[in-house]
Amino acid sequence: MDSTHQMETEKEEQRQKTPLSTEPPFAVASLSLSLPTVFPFRQPKISSTPQPNKVKVPTQASSLTHLSLSTASPTPSKTSFKSSLSATPIHAPLSLGPNRPRDPSNSAALRRAAVVWFRNDLRVLDNECLASANNESLSVLPVYCFDPADYGKSASGFDKTGPYRANFLIESVADLRRNLQARGSDLVVRVGKPETVLVEMAKAVGADAVYAHREVSHDEAKTEEKVEAAMKEENVEVKYFWGSTLYHVEDLPFKLEDMPTNYGGFRDRVQKLEIRKTIEALDQLKGMPSRGDVEIGDIPSLMDLGLNPSSAMPQDGKAGANASMVGGETEALQRLKKFAAECEAQPHKGNKDGTHSIYGANFSCKISPWLAMGCLSPRIMYEELKKTASRSISASSNRTDGGNGSSKTGTNWLMFELLWRDFFRFITKKYSSAKKQLEAAPATACAGAFA
């Protein structure tokens, strides 16, 4: 009797429990399906399963789980829960690819190959362009282009490049090639448009970037634009550097477009700036790219450039005007050392009006042709003279001007000349585009600027 009563009691309790659940059957099924959809991403054993996107998918799913749980109401409906999952971008792991390209400017990752485009920087000493390419690339292809646009006749009927200047340039390019060869590299020489030659070279060796120094004139700036446009089509970066002035353009206390248009205003703003140190020449350069099998090429002659070589030859047994001027960095450094030694050895005599009276032919240092070709940088010239002649010349300068700092002799005279050179290069760069030339106010100079 007791056992029968006990069984009936248990059945009654079971019947009482059954109506307690008011949730429809599909809600339980939905919960059972929803939970496995979210939480397995948190399980280590699932994330360790080899999947193509095993790193990104857990991260994205975890964020979605957090979003759906944090925004859920106390009694979330099946519709709202599914809407949070239906918004999941299934293709998102693939779409991340284009947003993470290899950054070619990251020096930590070496480039496969780089092209160094030599222009008016025909030297290995104090050449930031060459040094940066060497430090950031596995292989480097130095290239020089004899641009046909730089030769022939101008609109006024004059030679764009005369035979003397062209011969000096040819010698400078040949000297650069020898200096590069001595450091384990070489120089590829071509006659052609840079925007065409450089693209061919970059494609041949699979270069990631072209390294070059910026120039200042209108025509040179237009060439840079053409090169940039051509390289953009090939997805090749163009990296520019600055190395043609005593003061670096990035160190100027004003934006280039706000540069004073008169020399006096420019000098007062920059003369107390610190001059950057020169960049040492590397003893060993990166090798040439093995891919592409690029031929080095011959350095053209004057006739190849459309010039008459007889006009640059000695006439009537007399030495030519440029017989003593041999192009190239090697000659430039020798002349600089000789000039510095002469300044140090001989007492300097300043004029009463404060102008210079340096020893030598034509009372000049005679180094401007090498500065113009970039065989020598202004910073090299300044550092060498400062190192070898500063004490004797400064003492002489102090005696000459009575200590009032007004003399332009010695190193002070050199700074005076290099500052003028900087002024004209910066002012040319300021107005180098066609649009700026139309809007430009004229640059002005004080009397005696070219004394």
PDB file of C-alpha atoms in Angstrom, residues 2 12 30 33 46 57 73 95 114 116 145 150 187 192 197-198 205 218 249 291 299 312 362 391 395:
ATOM      1  CA  ASP A   2       2.776   2.344   0.928  1.00  0.00           C
ATOM      2  CA  GLU A  12       1.774  13.524  -9.587  1.00  0.00           C
ATOM      3  CA  SER A  30      17.298  28.019 -30.995  1.00  0.00           C
ATOM      4  CA  LEU A  33      21.934  26.021 -31.835  1.00  0.00           C
ATOM      5  CA  ILE A  46      38.980  24.710 -31.827  1.00  0.00           C
ATOM      6  CA  VAL A  57      38.620  34.346 -37.617  1.00  0.00           C
ATOM      7  CA  SER A  73      18.352  42.180 -23.808  1.00  0.00           C
ATOM      8  CA  SER A  95      39.411  42.066 -47.614  1.00  0.00           C
ATOM      9  CA  ALA A 114      66.835  49.681 -56.232  1.00  0.00           C
ATOM     10  CA  VAL A 116      70.002  55.070 -58.189  1.00  0.00           C
ATOM     11  CA  CYS A 145      71.148  59.213 -68.481  1.00  0.00           C
ATOM     12  CA  ASP A 150      69.809  68.794 -72.663  1.00  0.00           C
ATOM     13  CA  LEU A 187      77.528  52.630 -63.530  1.00  0.00           C
ATOM     14  CA  GLY A 192      67.797  58.607 -73.707  1.00  0.00           C
ATOM     15  CA  VAL A 197      65.408  54.574 -69.510  1.00  0.00           C
ATOM     16  CA  LEU A 198      64.616  54.325 -65.803  1.00  0.00           C
ATOM     17  CA  VAL A 205      66.012  44.180 -62.521  1.00  0.00           C
ATOM     18  CA  HIS A 218      61.891  74.288 -64.237  1.00  0.00           C
ATOM     19  CA  VAL A 249      66.064  72.458 -47.379  1.00  0.00           C
ATOM     20  CA  ARG A 291      68.331  39.699 -62.641  1.00  0.00           C
ATOM     21  CA  ILE A 299      79.935  56.570 -72.239  1.00  0.00           C
ATOM     22  CA  ALA A 312      86.748  71.781 -77.685  1.00  0.00           C
ATOM     23  CA  ASN A 362      91.388  85.279 -61.177  1.00  0.00           C
ATOM     24  CA  ARG A 391      92.705  78.799 -37.323  1.00  0.00           C
ATOM     25  CA  ALA A 395      93.221  84.892 -37.106  1.00  0.00           C
TER      26      ALA A 395
END
